[in-house]
Amino acid sequence: MPTQRPRNLLFLLSDNHARSVIGCYGNRAAVTPNIDGLATRGVRFTQAQTASPICCPARAALATGRYPHRTGYWDNAIVYDGRIPSWMHALRHAGHDVVSVGKLHFRSSDDDNGFSREIAPMHILNGKGGVSMLLRWSGEEPVNRGQWELYFEQSGIGETGYQRYDRAITEQSIDWLKNEAGKSGKPWALFVSYVSAHPPFTVPQRLYDLYKDKDLSLPPLFRPEERPDHPAVAHLRHQMDTREIRDEARLLDIQRCYLALSTHLDEQIGAVLKALDELGLTDDTLIIYSTDHGESVGAHGLMGKSHLYEPAIGVPLIMAGADLPQGHVVDEPVSHVDLYPTIVEGAGLAPPDSPDLDGESLWPIISGARRRRPPLAEYHAAGSRNAGFVLRDGALKLIYHVGAPAQLFDLAADPNEGHDLAGTPAGHAAAAALEAKLRAICDPEEVDRRAKADQQAKAEFWGGNAAILEAGLIVYTPPPALAFEPAADDGPP
């Protein structure tokens, strides 16, 4: 358990960073020494999962400690607006300085999101976000024609505004640590949130060259004959314009670019950790690293996230600090919603006494306890006809689809989810038992109806289906305009 004196917090969050491209999670080709080093001197969770495999619902759940069906933050258009208390509010109300640098993807800085200050924030575009996905309520969601090109045409050598934004986030974070951390006499929390490793996977030559001669493996189950078919995934493929991947050499090259982008991210994290150490702040700071959701990068023949297989919902989660064991590995399934109570206790505050929280403190779990309730994930956004839910019980994983057959996987025997057991007699019974546990948490069909009603109301707020269709798609959110131009990428910061 953490000490009860106030401690500082450095929370490093990335975007779209799959465990599959991180060295300490088993990728021997990955060049991620800073994240790997953090795991060596801390605790690595091998079975952490996001609450929802798309940006805004995932970030809202991480902030509030509550699942999307509890908050109504369903997609990238109905997003966190400060209405529900966050761990940031809790720390600030206790007298901590709580500062963010970088991507938040909430509604607006005009809302009280819980921070004392937001530096160079990135929120949803124009306070509206991805309104096209609201149209799933009526079955009129447009096909995302830019998704395939985002991966297969834009992955390569070069640079985007995202990498420049990352470097600005690093510079601003280090500047805050040097000039502001602790100067008020208050304990502090610094939330450093990068936009990488979000596509496009456009990377500088020096990072691409780290991987150009490495022998990489093709992603699991990318061939049609290797993977289970399911109507929810078929619908996602259609909506995301996902074509069958025929060019294996190109897919391997996209993997190289994704690995290189992961190394870029690792360099930024390393620079912030180095500054923290040089300033003598490391020993008094709890450090957390995670990402909002994963990335398929070809697994199951998919690109991106937006589904409930492990490449999308599985996330890295690492914690380090004076109160934590070194080189410790936790295999218990846990969730992003667990970070709210974990952070509050880690800051030396009393454990939150709120029946509204879905999360459970990770401190007892680090010491060997089991999570009292199985973690949940859910999806109500782009590319889904109906709601989907995941419930874990040890190695067994139920994917419950509203209006479609359930799926069941044994992740211990089948980590790539290639063998759906739901149709076998034993699997059918196990799936029914897990469904009963799911229904003790929520009514999936009622949640689906409520999500679609909220999406219909928001679509009407923005002018109705026709107006949204005419406005077109947002393939990805552009970075904010910066007050300064970050240094060119001429090597690690």
Coordinates of C-alpha atoms in Angstrom, one line a residue:
M1 CA 0.0 0.0 0.0
P2 CA 1.2 3.6 -0.6
T3 CA 2.4 5.8 2.2
Q4 CA -0.2 8.2 3.6
R5 CA 1.9 11.3 3.0
P6 CA 1.1 13.3 -0.1
R7 CA 3.0 12.2 -3.1
N8 CA 3.4 13.7 -6.6
L9 CA 2.1 12.0 -9.7
L10 CA 3.5 11.9 -13.2
F11 CA 1.0 10.2 -15.5
L12 CA 2.3 9.5 -19.0
L13 CA -0.5 8.6 -21.4
S14 CA -0.1 7.8 -25.1
D15 CA -2.7 7.2 -27.9
N16 CA -3.2 4.0 -29.9
H17 CA -0.1 2.2 -28.4
A18 CA -0.5 -1.6 -28.6
R19 CA 1.4 -3.9 -26.2
S20 CA 2.6 -5.7 -29.3
V21 CA 5.1 -3.0 -30.2
I22 CA 6.7 -2.7 -26.7
G23 CA 9.8 -4.6 -25.7
C24 CA 8.8 -5.4 -22.1
Y25 CA 5.5 -6.9 -23.5
G26 CA 7.4 -9.4 -25.5
N27 CA 8.4 -7.8 -28.8
R28 CA 12.1 -8.5 -29.2
A29 CA 12.5 -6.2 -32.2
A30 CA 11.0 -3.2 -30.4
V31 CA 13.3 -0.4 -29.4
T32 CA 11.6 1.0 -26.3
P33 CA 14.3 1.3 -23.7
N34 CA 12.6 3.9 -21.6
I35 CA 9.2 2.2 -21.2
D36 CA 11.1 -1.1 -20.7
G37 CA 13.2 0.5 -18.0
L38 CA 10.2 1.9 -16.2
A39 CA 8.8 -1.7 -16.1
T40 CA 12.1 -3.0 -14.7
R41 CA 11.9 -0.6 -11.8
G42 CA 8.2 -0.9 -11.2
V43 CA 5.1 -3.0 -11.8
R44 CA 3.9 -4.2 -15.2
F45 CA 0.3 -5.3 -15.7
T46 CA 0.0 -7.9 -18.5
Q47 CA -3.8 -8.0 -18.7
A48 CA -4.9 -4.4 -18.4
Q49 CA -7.7 -3.3 -20.7
T50 CA -9.3 -0.1 -21.8
A51 CA -13.0 0.5 -20.9
S52 CA -13.8 1.2 -24.6
P53 CA -11.6 0.8 -27.7
I54 CA -11.9 4.3 -29.0
C55 CA -10.4 7.5 -27.8
C56 CA -13.0 9.7 -26.1
P57 CA -15.0 7.0 -24.2
A58 CA -11.7 5.4 -23.1
R59 CA -10.4 8.8 -21.7
A60 CA -13.6 9.6 -20.0
A61 CA -13.6 6.2 -18.2
L62 CA -10.0 6.7 -17.2
A63 CA -10.7 10.1 -15.8
T64 CA -14.0 9.2 -14.0
G65 CA -13.4 5.6 -12.9
R66 CA -16.7 4.7 -14.4
Y67 CA -17.7 2.7 -17.5
P68 CA -19.4 4.4 -20.5
H69 CA -22.8 2.9 -19.7
R70 CA -22.5 4.7 -16.3
T71 CA -21.6 8.1 -17.7
G72 CA -23.2 8.3 -21.1
Y73 CA -19.9 9.2 -22.8
W74 CA -20.4 6.8 -25.7
D75 CA -18.3 7.9 -28.6
N76 CA -16.1 10.7 -30.1
A77 CA -19.0 13.1 -30.2
I78 CA -20.6 12.7 -26.8
V79 CA -17.5 13.2 -24.7
Y80 CA -16.2 14.2 -21.3
D81 CA -17.4 17.7 -20.3
G82 CA -16.4 17.8 -16.5
R83 CA -20.0 17.0 -15.5
I84 CA -18.9 13.8 -13.6
P85 CA -16.1 14.2 -11.0
S86 CA -12.7 12.9 -12.1
W87 CA -9.6 11.9 -10.2
M88 CA -8.2 15.3 -11.3
H89 CA -11.1 17.0 -9.5
A90 CA -10.4 14.8 -6.4
L91 CA -6.7 15.8 -6.3
R92 CA -7.3 19.4 -7.0
H93 CA -9.9 19.6 -4.3
A94 CA -7.4 18.1 -1.8
G95 CA -5.0 21.0 -2.5
H96 CA -2.8 19.5 -5.3
D97 CA -1.7 21.4 -8.4
V98 CA -3.1 19.3 -11.2
V99 CA -1.7 20.2 -14.6
S100 CA -2.1 18.6 -18.1
V101 CA 0.1 19.0 -21.1
G102 CA -1.1 17.7 -24.5
K103 CA -4.0 15.7 -25.8
L104 CA -7.1 15.4 -23.7
H105 CA -9.8 14.8 -26.3
F106 CA -12.5 16.1 -24.0
R107 CA -15.2 18.6 -25.1
S108 CA -13.4 21.9 -24.3
S109 CA -11.1 23.8 -22.0
D110 CA -14.1 26.0 -21.2
D111 CA -15.4 23.1 -19.1
D112 CA -14.0 22.4 -15.7
N113 CA -12.2 19.1 -16.5
G114 CA -10.5 19.0 -13.1
F115 CA -7.2 20.5 -13.9
S116 CA -5.6 23.6 -12.3
R117 CA -4.2 24.4 -15.8
E118 CA -4.3 22.9 -19.3
I119 CA -1.1 23.5 -21.3
A120 CA -1.3 23.1 -25.2
P121 CA -4.5 21.0 -24.9
M122 CA -6.0 19.1 -27.8
H123 CA -9.8 18.6 -27.5
I124 CA -12.4 17.3 -30.0
L125 CA -12.5 19.4 -33.2
N126 CA -14.7 22.5 -32.8
G127 CA -16.4 21.0 -29.7
K128 CA -18.2 18.6 -32.1
G129 CA -15.9 15.7 -32.8
G130 CA -16.7 12.7 -34.9
V131 CA -20.4 13.4 -35.4
S132 CA -20.7 11.0 -38.3
M133 CA -20.6 8.0 -35.8
L134 CA -23.7 9.4 -34.2
L135 CA -25.6 8.1 -37.2
R136 CA -25.2 4.5 -36.1
W137 CA -28.5 5.0 -34.2
S138 CA -30.3 5.0 -37.5
G139 CA -28.1 2.7 -39.6
E140 CA -27.0 5.7 -41.7
E141 CA -23.4 6.0 -40.6
P142 CA -21.3 6.7 -43.7
V143 CA -18.5 4.4 -44.7
N144 CA -15.1 5.7 -43.6
R145 CA -13.4 5.9 -47.0
G146 CA -10.3 7.5 -45.5
Q147 CA -9.4 4.7 -43.1
W148 CA -7.7 2.3 -45.5
E149 CA -5.6 5.1 -47.1
L150 CA -4.6 6.4 -43.6
Y151 CA -2.7 3.1 -43.1
F152 CA -1.8 1.8 -46.5
E153 CA -0.9 5.1 -48.2
Q154 CA 0.3 7.4 -45.4
S155 CA 2.6 5.0 -43.5
G156 CA 6.1 5.8 -44.6
I157 CA 9.0 8.2 -44.3
G158 CA 8.4 11.8 -43.3
E159 CA 6.8 13.7 -40.5
T160 CA 3.3 14.9 -39.5
G161 CA 2.0 17.6 -37.2
Y162 CA 1.5 14.9 -34.6
Q163 CA 5.2 14.3 -34.1
R164 CA 5.8 18.0 -33.9
Y165 CA 3.1 18.2 -31.3
D166 CA 4.6 15.4 -29.3
R167 CA 7.9 17.2 -29.2
A168 CA 6.1 20.4 -28.0
I169 CA 4.4 18.3 -25.3
T170 CA 7.8 17.0 -24.1
E171 CA 9.3 20.5 -24.1
Q172 CA 6.4 22.0 -22.2
S173 CA 6.3 19.2 -19.7
I174 CA 10.0 19.5 -18.9
D175 CA 9.7 23.3 -18.7
W176 CA 6.8 22.9 -16.1
L177 CA 8.8 20.4 -14.1
K178 CA 11.8 22.7 -14.0
N179 CA 9.9 25.9 -13.2
E180 CA 6.7 25.0 -11.6
A181 CA 6.7 21.6 -9.9
G182 CA 6.5 22.1 -6.1
K183 CA 7.1 25.8 -6.2
S184 CA 3.7 26.5 -4.6
G185 CA 4.5 24.2 -1.8
K186 CA 1.7 21.9 -2.9
P187 CA 2.0 18.3 -4.0
W188 CA 1.4 18.1 -7.8
A189 CA 0.1 15.9 -10.5
L190 CA 1.4 16.3 -14.1
F191 CA -0.7 14.5 -16.8
V192 CA 1.5 14.3 -19.9
S193 CA -0.6 13.0 -22.8
Y194 CA 1.0 12.3 -26.2
V195 CA -0.8 11.9 -29.5
S196 CA 1.5 9.1 -30.8
A197 CA 1.3 6.3 -31.6
H198 CA -1.9 7.3 -33.5
P199 CA -1.9 7.0 -37.3
P200 CA -0.7 8.1 -39.7
F201 CA 2.4 6.0 -39.2
T202 CA 4.7 8.6 -40.8
V203 CA 8.1 8.5 -39.3
P204 CA 11.6 10.0 -39.7
Q205 CA 14.2 8.0 -41.7
R206 CA 16.5 7.6 -38.7
L207 CA 13.7 5.7 -36.8
Y208 CA 12.6 3.7 -39.8
D209 CA 16.2 2.5 -40.3
L210 CA 16.2 0.9 -36.8
Y211 CA 13.7 -1.6 -38.2
K212 CA 14.4 -1.9 -41.9
D213 CA 16.6 -5.0 -41.6
K214 CA 14.8 -6.7 -38.8
D215 CA 12.9 -9.9 -39.5
L216 CA 9.3 -9.2 -38.4
S217 CA 6.4 -11.6 -38.2
L218 CA 3.1 -11.1 -39.9
P219 CA 0.3 -10.2 -37.5
P220 CA -1.8 -13.1 -36.2
L221 CA -4.9 -14.2 -38.1
F222 CA -4.7 -11.6 -40.8
R223 CA -5.6 -14.1 -43.4
P224 CA -9.4 -14.8 -43.8
E225 CA -9.0 -18.6 -43.5
E226 CA -7.2 -18.2 -40.2
R227 CA -9.7 -16.2 -38.2
P228 CA -13.3 -16.7 -36.9
D229 CA -16.0 -14.7 -38.8
H230 CA -18.6 -12.7 -37.0
P231 CA -21.4 -10.4 -38.2
A232 CA -20.3 -7.5 -35.9
V233 CA -16.7 -7.7 -37.3
A234 CA -18.1 -8.0 -40.9
H235 CA -20.1 -4.8 -40.3
L236 CA -17.0 -3.1 -38.9
R237 CA -14.9 -4.1 -42.0
H238 CA -17.6 -2.6 -44.3
Q239 CA -17.9 0.6 -42.3
M240 CA -14.1 1.1 -42.1
D241 CA -13.6 0.2 -45.7
T242 CA -11.3 -2.6 -44.6
R243 CA -10.2 -4.6 -47.6
E244 CA -8.5 -8.0 -47.5
I245 CA -4.7 -7.5 -47.1
R246 CA -3.1 -9.1 -50.1
D247 CA 0.3 -7.3 -50.0
E248 CA 2.2 -9.0 -47.2
A249 CA 5.4 -7.0 -47.8
R250 CA 3.4 -3.8 -47.5
L251 CA 1.9 -5.0 -44.3
L252 CA 5.3 -5.8 -42.8
D253 CA 6.4 -2.3 -43.8
I254 CA 3.5 -0.7 -42.0
Q255 CA 4.5 -2.7 -39.0
R256 CA 8.0 -1.2 -39.3
C257 CA 6.5 2.2 -39.4
Y258 CA 4.4 1.5 -36.3
L259 CA 7.4 0.2 -34.4
A260 CA 9.3 3.3 -35.4
L261 CA 6.5 5.5 -34.2
S262 CA 6.5 3.6 -30.9
T263 CA 10.3 4.4 -30.6
H264 CA 9.6 8.0 -31.2
L265 CA 7.0 7.9 -28.4
D266 CA 9.5 6.1 -26.1
E267 CA 12.1 8.9 -26.8
Q268 CA 9.6 11.5 -25.6
I269 CA 8.8 9.6 -22.5
G270 CA 12.5 9.1 -21.8
A271 CA 13.2 12.8 -22.0
V272 CA 10.5 13.6 -19.4
L273 CA 11.7 10.8 -17.1
K274 CA 15.3 12.0 -17.4
A275 CA 14.2 15.6 -16.4
L276 CA 12.2 14.2 -13.5
D277 CA 15.4 12.4 -12.3
E278 CA 17.8 15.2 -12.9
L279 CA 15.5 17.5 -10.9
G280 CA 15.6 15.1 -7.9
L281 CA 11.8 14.5 -8.1
T282 CA 11.7 10.8 -9.0
D283 CA 11.9 9.4 -5.4
D284 CA 8.8 11.4 -4.4
T285 CA 6.7 10.7 -7.4
L286 CA 4.3 7.9 -8.5
I287 CA 4.8 7.3 -12.2
I288 CA 2.1 5.7 -14.4
Y289 CA 2.3 4.8 -18.1
S290 CA -0.6 3.7 -20.2
T291 CA -2.4 4.4 -23.4
D292 CA -6.1 5.0 -24.2
H293 CA -6.5 1.8 -26.4
G294 CA -4.6 -0.5 -28.6
E295 CA -4.1 -1.0 -32.4
S296 CA -4.8 -4.0 -34.6
V297 CA -2.1 -3.2 -37.2
G298 CA -3.3 -6.2 -39.3
A299 CA -4.3 -8.7 -36.6
H300 CA -7.6 -10.3 -37.6
G301 CA -7.2 -8.6 -40.9
L302 CA -8.1 -5.2 -39.2
M303 CA -6.4 -1.9 -39.0
G304 CA -7.1 0.5 -36.1
K305 CA -9.3 -0.2 -33.0
S306 CA -13.1 -0.1 -32.7
H307 CA -13.5 -3.8 -31.9
L308 CA -13.3 -6.0 -28.8
Y309 CA -10.5 -8.3 -29.6
E310 CA -7.3 -8.1 -27.5
P311 CA -5.2 -5.9 -29.9
A312 CA -7.8 -3.1 -29.5
I313 CA -8.8 -3.4 -25.9
G314 CA -5.5 -4.6 -24.4
V315 CA -3.3 -1.8 -23.1
P316 CA 0.1 -1.4 -21.5
L317 CA 0.0 -0.3 -17.9
I318 CA 3.1 0.3 -15.8
M319 CA 3.5 1.9 -12.4
A320 CA 6.7 2.8 -10.7
G321 CA 7.6 4.6 -7.5
A322 CA 9.1 4.3 -4.0
D323 CA 6.1 2.4 -2.7
L324 CA 6.2 -0.2 -5.5
P325 CA 8.2 -3.4 -6.0
Q326 CA 10.7 -3.5 -8.8
G327 CA 10.4 -5.8 -11.8
H328 CA 7.0 -7.0 -10.5
V329 CA 4.5 -8.5 -13.0
V330 CA 0.7 -8.7 -12.3
D331 CA -1.3 -11.1 -14.5
E332 CA -4.7 -10.3 -12.9
P333 CA -7.1 -8.7 -15.4
V334 CA -7.6 -5.0 -14.5
S335 CA -9.1 -1.9 -16.1
H336 CA -8.5 1.7 -16.7
V337 CA -11.4 2.5 -14.4
D338 CA -9.1 1.2 -11.6
L339 CA -6.8 4.1 -11.9
Y340 CA -9.1 6.6 -10.2
P341 CA -9.0 5.0 -6.8
T342 CA -5.3 4.0 -7.3
I343 CA -4.2 7.5 -8.0
V344 CA -6.2 9.0 -5.1
E345 CA -4.7 6.5 -2.6
G346 CA -1.3 6.9 -4.2
A347 CA -1.5 10.7 -3.5
G348 CA -1.8 9.9 0.2
L349 CA -5.5 10.6 0.3
A350 CA -8.2 8.5 1.9
P351 CA -9.6 5.8 -0.4
P352 CA -12.6 7.2 -2.3
D353 CA -15.8 6.1 -0.7
S354 CA -18.2 6.3 -3.6
P355 CA -20.6 3.5 -4.8
D356 CA -20.6 5.2 -8.2
L357 CA -17.0 4.2 -8.9
D358 CA -16.6 1.1 -11.0
G359 CA -12.9 0.9 -10.4
E360 CA -11.0 -0.9 -7.7
S361 CA -7.7 0.2 -6.2
L362 CA -4.7 -1.6 -7.8
W363 CA -2.6 -1.4 -4.6
P364 CA -4.1 -4.6 -3.1
I365 CA -3.9 -6.3 -6.5
I366 CA -0.2 -5.5 -6.7
S367 CA 0.2 -7.3 -3.4
G368 CA -1.5 -10.4 -4.8
A369 CA -5.3 -9.8 -4.3
R370 CA -7.8 -10.7 -7.0
R371 CA -10.1 -8.0 -8.5
R372 CA -13.4 -8.4 -6.7
R373 CA -15.5 -7.9 -9.9
P374 CA -14.5 -9.0 -13.4
P375 CA -13.4 -6.0 -15.6
L376 CA -15.7 -4.8 -18.3
A377 CA -15.2 -3.2 -21.7
E378 CA -17.9 -1.9 -24.0
Y379 CA -18.3 -0.3 -27.5
H380 CA -21.0 2.0 -28.9
A381 CA -19.2 4.0 -31.6
A382 CA -18.0 4.0 -35.2
G383 CA -18.5 0.9 -37.1
S384 CA -20.8 -0.8 -34.7
R385 CA -24.4 -1.7 -35.6
N386 CA -25.2 -2.6 -32.0
A387 CA -23.5 -2.5 -28.6
G388 CA -20.7 -4.9 -27.7
F389 CA -19.4 -5.9 -24.3
V390 CA -16.4 -7.8 -22.9
L391 CA -16.3 -9.6 -19.6
R392 CA -13.2 -11.4 -18.3
D393 CA -13.1 -14.1 -15.7
G394 CA -9.6 -15.3 -15.5
A395 CA -8.5 -16.5 -18.9
L396 CA -12.1 -16.8 -20.2
K397 CA -13.3 -13.9 -22.2
L398 CA -16.9 -13.3 -23.3
I399 CA -17.7 -10.9 -26.1
Y400 CA -21.4 -10.3 -25.9
H401 CA -23.0 -8.7 -29.0
V402 CA -26.5 -7.2 -28.8
G403 CA -28.5 -8.8 -31.6
A404 CA -25.7 -11.2 -32.7
P405 CA -24.1 -14.4 -31.4
A406 CA -21.8 -14.2 -28.4
Q407 CA -18.2 -15.2 -28.7
L408 CA -16.0 -17.0 -26.1
F409 CA -12.3 -17.3 -26.0
D410 CA -9.8 -19.0 -23.7
L411 CA -6.9 -16.5 -23.7
A412 CA -4.5 -18.9 -21.9
A413 CA -4.8 -21.5 -24.7
D414 CA -5.7 -19.1 -27.5
P415 CA -4.2 -15.7 -26.9
N416 CA -4.9 -14.6 -30.5
E417 CA -8.6 -15.4 -30.3
G418 CA -8.7 -17.7 -33.2
H419 CA -11.0 -20.4 -31.8
D420 CA -14.5 -19.3 -30.7
L421 CA -15.7 -21.7 -28.1
A422 CA -19.2 -20.4 -27.8
G423 CA -20.6 -23.0 -30.1
T424 CA -19.3 -26.0 -28.2
P425 CA -21.3 -27.5 -25.3
A426 CA -18.8 -26.6 -22.7
G427 CA -18.3 -23.1 -24.2
H428 CA -22.0 -22.5 -24.4
A429 CA -22.4 -23.2 -20.7
A430 CA -19.4 -21.0 -19.8
A431 CA -20.6 -18.2 -22.0
A432 CA -24.0 -18.3 -20.3
A433 CA -22.4 -18.1 -16.9
L434 CA -20.4 -15.0 -18.0
E435 CA -23.5 -13.5 -19.6
A436 CA -25.2 -13.8 -16.2
K437 CA -22.3 -11.9 -14.6
L438 CA -22.6 -9.2 -17.3
R439 CA -26.3 -8.8 -16.7
A440 CA -25.6 -8.4 -13.0
I441 CA -23.6 -5.3 -14.0
C442 CA -25.9 -3.9 -16.7
D443 CA -28.6 -4.8 -19.1
P444 CA -26.9 -4.8 -22.5
E445 CA -30.0 -4.3 -24.5
E446 CA -31.2 -1.4 -22.3
V447 CA -27.7 0.2 -22.6
D448 CA -27.8 -0.2 -26.4
R449 CA -31.2 1.6 -26.6
R450 CA -30.0 4.4 -24.3
A451 CA -26.8 4.9 -26.2
K452 CA -28.6 5.2 -29.5
A453 CA -31.2 7.5 -28.0
D454 CA -28.5 9.8 -26.8
Q455 CA -26.8 9.7 -30.2
Q456 CA -30.1 10.5 -32.0
A457 CA -30.6 13.5 -29.7
K458 CA -27.0 14.7 -30.3
A459 CA -27.4 14.2 -34.1
E460 CA -30.6 16.3 -34.0
F461 CA -28.7 19.0 -31.9
W462 CA -26.2 19.3 -34.7
G463 CA -28.9 19.6 -37.4
G464 CA -30.0 16.1 -38.1
N465 CA -28.7 13.2 -40.2
A466 CA -28.7 15.0 -43.5
A467 CA -26.6 17.9 -42.1
I468 CA -24.1 15.5 -40.6
L469 CA -23.8 13.5 -43.8
E470 CA -23.2 16.7 -45.8
A471 CA -20.5 17.8 -43.4
G472 CA -18.3 14.7 -44.1
L473 CA -15.9 12.7 -42.0
I474 CA -13.1 13.4 -39.6
V475 CA -10.4 10.8 -40.3
Y476 CA -8.3 12.1 -37.4
T477 CA -8.2 15.2 -35.3
P478 CA -5.6 17.8 -36.3
P479 CA -3.2 18.9 -33.6
P480 CA -3.7 22.4 -32.1
A481 CA -1.9 25.4 -33.3
L482 CA 1.2 25.9 -31.1
A483 CA 2.6 29.2 -29.7
F484 CA 6.1 28.1 -30.8
E485 CA 7.6 25.8 -33.3
P486 CA 9.2 22.7 -31.7
A487 CA 12.8 21.7 -32.6
A488 CA 13.2 19.6 -35.7
D489 CA 13.6 15.8 -35.2
D490 CA 17.4 15.5 -35.4
G491 CA 17.6 12.7 -32.8
P492 CA 16.3 11.8 -29.3
P493 CA 15.3 14.9 -27.2

